[in-house]
Amino acid sequence: MSDHPVDDPTLDRPGEACGVFGILGQDIDAARLTYFGLFTLQHRGQESAGISVSDGENITVYKDLGLVAQVFSETVLAGLPGSLAIGHTRYSTTGSTSWENSQPVFRHVGENALALAHNGNLTNTAQLAKELGPLAATTDSELMTEAFAQAMTDDIALPDAVSMTLPRFQGAFTLTIMDATTLIGVRDPHGFRPLCLGKLGESWVIASETAALDILGAEFVRQIQPGEMVVITKTGVTTRFPFEPAESRLCVFEFVYFARPDSILLGETIHKARQRMGRRLAEQAPVDADITVPVPESGIPAAQGFSEVSGIPYVDGLVKNRYVGRTFIQPAQSMREHGVRMKLNAMPGVIGGRRVVLVDDSIVRGSTTKQLVAMVREAGASEVHLRISSPPYRWPCFYGMDTGDRSTLLAADLSIDEIAVELDVESLAYLELDGLIEATGADADTFCTACLSGEYPTEVPIADSKFLLERST
Ligand code: SF4
């Protein structure tokens, strides 16, 4: 049986990372503000959503499977008073989809308590599980919470417990953590996942992406640095660097696909970077065709850039059903082959008789792309030329993207010509890695590109599966 709810029919790309959020102010409705922050981070995880809130003395957690708007109602939010909160939207990367694995994770520690929200994936989970002893953890996030809890004593408060414990973790971990009075934000030393700091009046906000600040009307203060831990209390923000210094390795897929187009990363608006990817792709792999058609929505900016440089008119030939989220209902058997139609449909009146350049941001497993190409042909395209605004995805991700093992990756062992045959397209080109990096506006050594290059910036547990903990507990 699948470990996921029914795969998103357009999910021919890595599963999203999770979204994390935190806010601390005075006399604010922190849960409501967190709700809107999570609403903006919904694209980073659609399996579950949760908020933990403190009224200064007690922490209350509310979480459930489903989208943010399904999990929370006015009544629920009214029952979550307090001026300090963290929140999470989840896409499972370790452990299966279940209520128990949704976040924030909560632990009582003597008279105290802590809650934690995690984006990423640890790579030393097995070692850590052994060190921490038997516990009911099915996720690396629970292991981290347990490790912090074990370090807290009457004399060691949360911030010290966190900074003492963090060097034990390896891999990707962007965290928001809270006790009854303190909010903490952490980025692992490589900074695989983003995290930013903002200010809303007198309140401090931390969020995976800047778009979550925008929706609240919060001002962007700065990115939290790789290896940085910010501690926020009523008296303000202090910062610590509890790790050995390491090189920045931001996930390049944040630029390709994960982050919202309106977010700003490394000083660049994601949308503009994606348009540049499309321009570069048109220079690198020109083609004779009639229309440029994006795969909505993440293929849109690259298709705009491609059209601009190639002069091949940009046309919306595929329509996306905007109101379909991730579904937990199994499709009827008759729908399976055409699962992609739940989300996208091709318009024969627009595509018919034309030579189409289809532009998408990435191909991971290939099954959806194959369906898409077939659909465009059925709609009457005379030729289909596929252009992908990132390099072939050949290696699995161990840093929080759910790609399955290598055998599931279309490009793992095939040449580009073989992939073109497999997908049944007249021509296929992927953006080269240097073109992708150039489009981000940052230096190559800023990024993790392991799934494209096979060069992992840390040791990775190739033999471990995401169910490691479930097997061992
Ligand atoms: S392996 Fe790929 S998806 Fe994973 S963090 Fe690195 S660049 Fe991102």
XYZ file of C-alpha atoms and ligand atoms in Angstrom:
481
model
C 0.000 0.000 0.000
C 1.166 3.495 -0.717
C 2.627 5.389 2.196
C 1.069 8.566 0.883
C -2.366 9.718 0.196
C -3.033 9.490 -3.491
C -0.155 11.128 -5.273
C -0.827 14.570 -6.515
C -1.486 13.974 -10.205
C 0.896 16.752 -11.158
C 3.537 15.512 -8.796
C 6.165 14.545 -11.315
C 8.617 16.350 -9.185
C 9.907 15.995 -5.647
C 7.398 16.160 -2.840
C 7.336 19.550 -1.250
C 9.356 20.421 1.781
C 7.476 21.375 4.954
C 6.607 24.907 5.991
C 7.451 26.330 9.419
C 6.354 29.510 11.111
C 6.647 31.235 14.499
C 5.523 34.503 16.068
C 6.005 36.188 19.436
C 4.420 39.478 20.443
C 2.412 41.088 23.205
C -1.361 41.008 23.353
C -1.628 39.515 19.885
C -3.758 36.698 18.543
C -0.723 34.567 17.705
C -2.697 31.509 16.558
C -4.708 33.529 14.036
C -1.568 35.176 12.644
C 0.087 31.758 12.460
C -2.943 30.434 10.593
C -2.423 33.035 7.870
C 1.297 32.394 7.821
C 0.638 28.678 7.295
C -1.990 29.455 4.695
C 0.765 31.158 2.682
C 3.085 28.189 3.229
C 0.482 25.634 2.181
C 2.423 24.787 -0.999
C 5.247 23.387 1.162
C 3.109 20.607 2.631
C -0.471 19.504 2.255
C -0.697 16.378 4.391
C -1.234 17.972 7.780
C -1.230 21.327 9.529
C -0.807 22.353 13.144
C -0.373 25.245 15.528
C 0.893 25.329 19.105
C 0.211 28.428 21.139
C 1.255 29.676 24.569
C -0.701 32.009 26.821
C 2.477 32.642 28.801
C 2.024 29.620 31.043
C 0.526 26.730 29.128
C 1.032 25.426 25.616
C -1.931 24.139 23.613
C -1.446 22.198 20.375
C -4.036 21.707 17.661
C -3.158 19.697 14.569
C -4.793 17.370 12.110
C -4.448 15.783 8.691
C -5.533 18.011 5.833
C -5.033 21.484 4.437
C -4.711 24.506 6.731
C -8.207 25.705 5.861
C -9.651 22.246 6.560
C -7.892 21.817 9.898
C -8.679 25.216 11.436
C -11.978 27.008 11.880
C -12.991 30.202 13.715
C -14.081 28.055 16.647
C -10.765 26.218 16.812
C -8.743 29.437 16.587
C -10.902 31.063 19.285
C -9.819 28.238 21.586
C -6.123 28.984 21.025
C -5.409 32.208 22.949
C -1.888 33.520 23.444
C 0.812 35.796 22.059
C 3.384 33.137 21.173
C 2.827 30.419 18.577
C 4.546 28.151 16.096
C 2.974 26.355 13.154
C 3.710 23.701 10.582
C 2.474 22.386 7.254
C 3.694 18.875 6.631
C 4.786 16.758 3.767
C 6.054 13.436 5.111
C 9.705 12.706 4.492
C 10.224 10.243 7.334
C 7.421 8.151 8.742
C 4.033 7.648 7.197
C 1.069 9.963 6.946
C -0.755 9.774 10.248
C -2.119 12.116 12.881
C 0.661 11.110 15.269
C 3.273 12.266 12.784
C 1.723 15.663 12.225
C 3.384 18.677 13.826
C 4.139 20.646 15.983
C 5.553 17.855 18.127
C 4.838 18.451 21.823
C 6.612 17.184 24.966
C 6.094 17.770 28.674
C 9.428 18.183 30.443
C 8.818 18.195 34.208
C 6.983 21.456 34.915
C 7.931 22.750 31.467
C 6.930 21.810 27.959
C 8.220 22.379 24.457
C 6.824 22.237 20.951
C 8.769 21.870 17.712
C 8.132 22.262 13.987
C 10.663 20.863 11.508
C 11.396 21.281 7.822
C 14.037 18.920 6.481
C 15.345 15.460 7.056
C 18.085 14.227 9.374
C 20.727 11.950 7.903
C 21.920 10.422 11.206
C 18.514 9.233 12.376
C 19.595 5.649 13.074
C 22.522 6.753 15.231
C 20.388 9.266 17.107
C 17.605 6.741 17.732
C 20.173 4.401 19.292
C 21.625 7.130 21.490
C 18.279 8.374 22.755
C 16.996 4.942 23.729
C 13.565 3.398 23.179
C 10.857 5.911 22.551
C 7.671 6.163 20.618
C 9.092 8.174 17.727
C 8.243 7.550 14.105
C 9.832 10.727 12.777
C 13.172 12.438 13.014
C 11.292 15.492 14.310
C 10.186 13.504 17.367
C 13.744 12.353 17.896
C 14.919 15.961 17.933
C 12.177 16.931 20.373
C 13.187 14.046 22.614
C 16.838 15.066 22.450
C 15.977 18.638 23.491
C 13.694 17.375 26.253
C 16.428 15.116 27.617
C 18.795 18.108 27.778
C 16.334 20.329 29.700
C 16.666 20.338 33.472
C 15.662 22.697 36.272
C 18.903 24.548 35.590
C 19.043 24.277 31.820
C 16.311 26.241 30.072
C 15.156 25.646 26.507
C 17.636 27.930 24.654
C 20.664 26.320 26.315
C 19.226 22.824 25.923
C 18.708 23.532 22.218
C 22.133 25.015 21.551
C 23.849 22.176 23.469
C 21.922 19.513 21.551
C 21.909 20.878 17.996
C 25.445 19.712 17.085
C 24.236 16.110 17.498
C 22.027 16.457 14.431
C 23.200 15.944 10.861
C 21.382 16.664 7.638
C 18.693 19.229 6.916
C 16.776 20.872 9.733
C 15.103 24.225 9.790
C 13.203 24.488 13.064
C 10.818 26.650 15.003
C 10.726 25.699 18.685
C 8.903 27.172 21.657
C 8.301 26.797 25.354
C 5.764 28.890 27.245
C 7.712 32.149 26.844
C 10.481 31.705 24.264
C 10.491 31.341 20.475
C 13.529 29.830 18.759
C 14.383 29.575 15.065
C 17.218 27.370 13.766
C 18.848 26.676 10.398
C 21.239 23.738 10.111
C 24.874 24.619 9.371
C 24.453 24.069 5.614
C 21.150 25.959 5.523
C 19.473 23.437 3.202
C 16.062 25.003 3.809
C 15.308 28.707 4.028
C 14.149 30.664 7.083
C 13.609 34.381 7.428
C 13.047 36.877 10.214
C 10.417 39.596 10.086
C 8.844 42.259 12.261
C 5.146 42.986 12.615
C 4.756 46.072 14.796
C 6.357 44.995 18.070
C 6.075 41.281 17.234
C 8.826 39.087 15.765
C 8.020 36.578 13.060
C 10.030 33.667 11.640
C 8.906 31.830 8.528
C 10.136 29.461 5.826
C 9.510 32.043 3.133
C 9.165 35.796 2.868
C 5.708 35.448 1.271
C 4.407 34.468 4.724
C 5.609 37.824 6.062
C 3.951 39.688 3.214
C 0.505 38.283 3.920
C 0.692 39.501 7.519
C 1.975 42.917 6.518
C 5.223 42.128 8.348
C 8.464 43.749 7.322
C 11.297 41.490 6.117
C 14.250 41.941 8.454
C 16.724 39.366 7.124
C 17.352 35.744 6.230
C 18.401 33.636 9.191
C 21.919 32.438 8.355
C 22.976 28.814 7.884
C 24.062 27.562 11.324
C 22.260 30.374 13.133
C 19.888 30.015 16.066
C 17.734 33.025 16.970
C 16.208 33.242 20.423
C 13.225 35.557 20.736
C 11.730 36.637 24.057
C 9.721 39.624 25.220
C 12.983 41.531 25.555
C 14.058 41.022 21.928
C 16.147 38.847 19.634
C 19.534 37.319 20.397
C 21.512 35.095 18.110
C 23.831 32.112 18.614
C 25.955 29.964 16.312
C 26.056 26.576 18.024
C 27.590 24.586 15.145
C 31.047 24.195 13.662
C 31.076 26.541 10.661
C 30.087 24.829 7.380
C 29.544 25.832 3.786
C 26.139 27.100 2.735
C 24.196 24.523 0.747
C 20.754 25.961 0.118
C 18.573 23.528 -1.857
C 18.663 24.705 -5.461
C 15.178 23.266 -5.911
C 13.838 26.081 -3.746
C 14.563 28.235 -6.810
C 13.360 25.668 -9.364
C 10.100 24.605 -7.803
C 9.567 24.623 -4.038
C 9.434 28.252 -3.031
C 6.522 30.479 -3.971
C 7.236 32.731 -6.949
C 6.585 35.820 -4.806
C 9.123 34.822 -2.142
C 12.569 36.387 -2.057
C 15.614 34.181 -1.526
C 19.230 35.364 -1.474
C 17.922 38.795 -2.416
C 16.198 37.550 -5.574
C 12.495 37.206 -6.342
C 11.919 33.558 -7.237
C 9.647 34.437 -10.164
C 12.369 36.505 -11.835
C 14.940 33.760 -11.362
C 12.555 31.253 -12.990
C 12.030 33.558 -15.960
C 15.794 33.747 -16.392
C 15.936 29.925 -16.365
C 13.504 29.926 -19.290
C 15.497 32.540 -21.203
C 18.687 30.597 -20.737
C 16.943 27.397 -21.844
C 15.795 29.067 -25.069
C 19.371 30.158 -25.817
C 20.744 26.741 -24.971
C 18.150 24.591 -26.772
C 16.357 26.506 -29.541
C 13.597 24.802 -31.502
C 11.372 25.520 -34.475
C 7.789 25.567 -33.165
C 4.521 27.538 -33.200
C 3.586 28.016 -29.539
C 5.208 27.954 -26.097
C 2.909 26.268 -23.583
C 3.693 26.241 -19.848
C 2.804 23.425 -17.481
C 0.945 25.482 -14.894
C 1.739 26.831 -12.485
C 5.401 26.384 -11.740
C 6.336 26.137 -15.431
C 4.814 29.544 -16.202
C 7.718 31.915 -15.505
C 10.208 29.689 -17.361
C 7.820 29.491 -20.329
C 7.543 33.303 -20.305
C 11.326 33.579 -20.436
C 11.555 30.914 -23.137
C 8.962 32.665 -25.274
C 10.622 36.042 -24.849
C 13.997 34.854 -26.140
C 12.753 32.378 -28.763
C 10.032 34.634 -30.126
C 7.658 31.626 -30.066
C 4.346 33.012 -28.770
C 3.372 32.150 -25.202
C -0.038 30.460 -25.103
C -2.018 29.019 -22.194
C -2.787 25.630 -23.698
C -3.274 23.778 -20.416
C -5.856 24.755 -17.846
C -5.289 24.020 -14.194
C -8.084 23.246 -11.777
C -7.111 25.725 -9.093
C -9.446 24.358 -6.525
C -8.049 20.849 -6.286
C -5.677 20.293 -3.421
C -4.030 17.049 -2.531
C -6.657 14.359 -2.334
C -6.876 11.539 0.160
C -9.577 9.798 -1.865
C -8.399 7.049 -4.205
C -9.444 7.836 -7.785
C -11.742 5.380 -9.525
C -9.884 2.780 -11.573
C -11.132 4.317 -14.810
C -9.494 7.629 -13.868
C -6.035 6.319 -13.112
C -4.555 6.545 -16.573
C -5.822 10.058 -16.869
C -5.092 11.084 -13.287
C -3.362 14.169 -14.552
C -6.723 15.487 -15.786
C -7.828 16.002 -12.220
C -5.455 18.935 -12.238
C -4.679 19.836 -15.828
C -6.575 19.723 -19.076
C -5.389 20.539 -22.596
C -7.398 22.769 -24.944
C -7.677 21.347 -28.480
C -8.853 24.713 -29.820
C -5.566 26.265 -28.751
C -3.124 23.423 -29.299
C -4.668 21.604 -32.292
C -2.467 21.497 -35.405
C 0.364 23.413 -33.703
C 3.988 22.513 -33.018
C 4.133 22.890 -29.250
C 7.075 23.675 -26.955
C 5.945 22.374 -23.587
C 7.862 24.005 -20.710
C 8.028 22.484 -17.228
C 10.348 23.008 -14.271
C 11.435 19.424 -13.579
C 10.799 15.736 -14.198
C 11.259 13.299 -11.357
C 9.478 10.007 -11.983
C 8.223 10.831 -15.445
C 4.826 9.163 -15.247
C 2.927 12.442 -15.100
C 5.011 14.033 -17.828
C 4.228 11.059 -20.035
C 0.505 11.538 -19.405
C 0.818 15.242 -20.087
C 2.566 14.727 -23.413
C -0.069 12.171 -24.424
C -2.793 14.650 -23.490
C -1.199 17.416 -25.567
C -0.990 15.044 -28.520
C -4.612 13.998 -28.063
C -5.506 17.677 -28.148
C -4.095 17.725 -31.674
C -0.512 18.994 -31.336
C 1.429 18.125 -34.473
C 4.758 18.038 -32.593
C 5.685 18.179 -28.904
C 9.073 19.574 -27.887
C 9.741 19.356 -24.176
C 11.930 21.916 -22.411
C 12.759 21.480 -18.710
C 14.115 24.433 -16.731
C 16.415 22.332 -14.530
C 18.950 19.552 -15.208
C 17.981 15.839 -15.156
C 16.985 14.680 -11.672
C 19.211 11.613 -11.289
C 19.883 11.151 -7.553
C 17.572 10.819 -4.544
C 17.338 13.637 -2.025
C 18.172 12.966 1.626
C 17.455 16.492 2.799
C 13.712 16.667 3.054
C 12.382 16.091 -0.459
C 10.454 12.926 -0.976
C 11.750 11.484 -4.240
C 11.715 7.767 -3.475
C 14.798 5.691 -4.240
C 16.939 5.968 -7.305
C 15.114 3.292 -9.240
C 12.025 5.520 -9.381
C 13.850 8.444 -11.014
C 13.304 8.590 -14.757
C 16.695 10.097 -15.534
C 18.668 7.846 -13.177
C 20.062 5.569 -15.876
C 18.716 6.932 -19.152
C 20.345 9.285 -21.647
C 18.406 12.342 -22.738
C 17.656 10.699 -26.108
C 16.301 7.637 -24.311
C 14.138 9.829 -22.086
C 12.760 11.587 -25.177
C 11.754 8.191 -26.595
C 10.232 7.152 -23.261
C 8.169 10.350 -23.090
C 7.306 10.255 -26.797
C 8.438 13.787 -27.663
C 10.003 15.087 -30.875
C 12.779 16.751 -28.875
C 13.810 17.141 -25.254
C 16.265 19.491 -23.556
C 17.064 20.212 -19.922
C 18.604 23.427 -18.656
C 22.284 22.880 -17.904
C 23.455 23.227 -14.319
C 25.560 26.330 -14.906
C 22.578 27.990 -16.594
C 20.397 27.173 -13.611
C 22.933 28.543 -11.149
C 23.449 31.688 -13.210
C 19.687 32.270 -13.231
C 19.595 32.299 -9.417
C 22.056 35.202 -9.338
C 24.117 33.422 -6.635
C 27.416 31.524 -6.703
C 27.470 27.798 -7.448
C 29.000 26.998 -4.066
C 25.949 28.455 -2.316
C 23.810 25.490 -3.302
C 23.102 21.842 -2.765
C 22.709 20.300 -6.224
C 23.052 16.670 -5.122
C 19.960 15.339 -6.907
C 21.310 16.772 -10.158
C 25.024 16.138 -9.717
C 25.270 13.210 -7.275
C 27.595 15.331 -5.116
C 26.107 15.177 -1.634
C 27.383 17.873 0.709
C 27.187 15.529 3.719
C 27.386 11.824 4.343
C 24.061 10.276 3.445
C 22.455 7.057 4.663
C 21.938 5.445 1.270
C 20.751 2.178 2.848
C 18.133 3.773 5.112
C 14.563 4.136 3.996
C 12.075 6.655 5.284
C 10.553 3.904 7.408
C 13.722 3.226 9.294
C 12.207 4.285 12.604
C 9.019 2.375 12.046
C 10.990 -0.773 11.427
C 13.208 -0.311 14.452
C 10.612 0.622 17.061
S 19.325 16.845 -3.131
Fe 18.190 18.202 -4.538
S 16.134 18.461 -3.653
Fe 17.510 17.636 -2.050
S 18.305 19.452 -0.939
Fe 19.806 18.949 -2.523
S 19.171 20.196 -4.307
Fe 17.441 20.117 -2.883
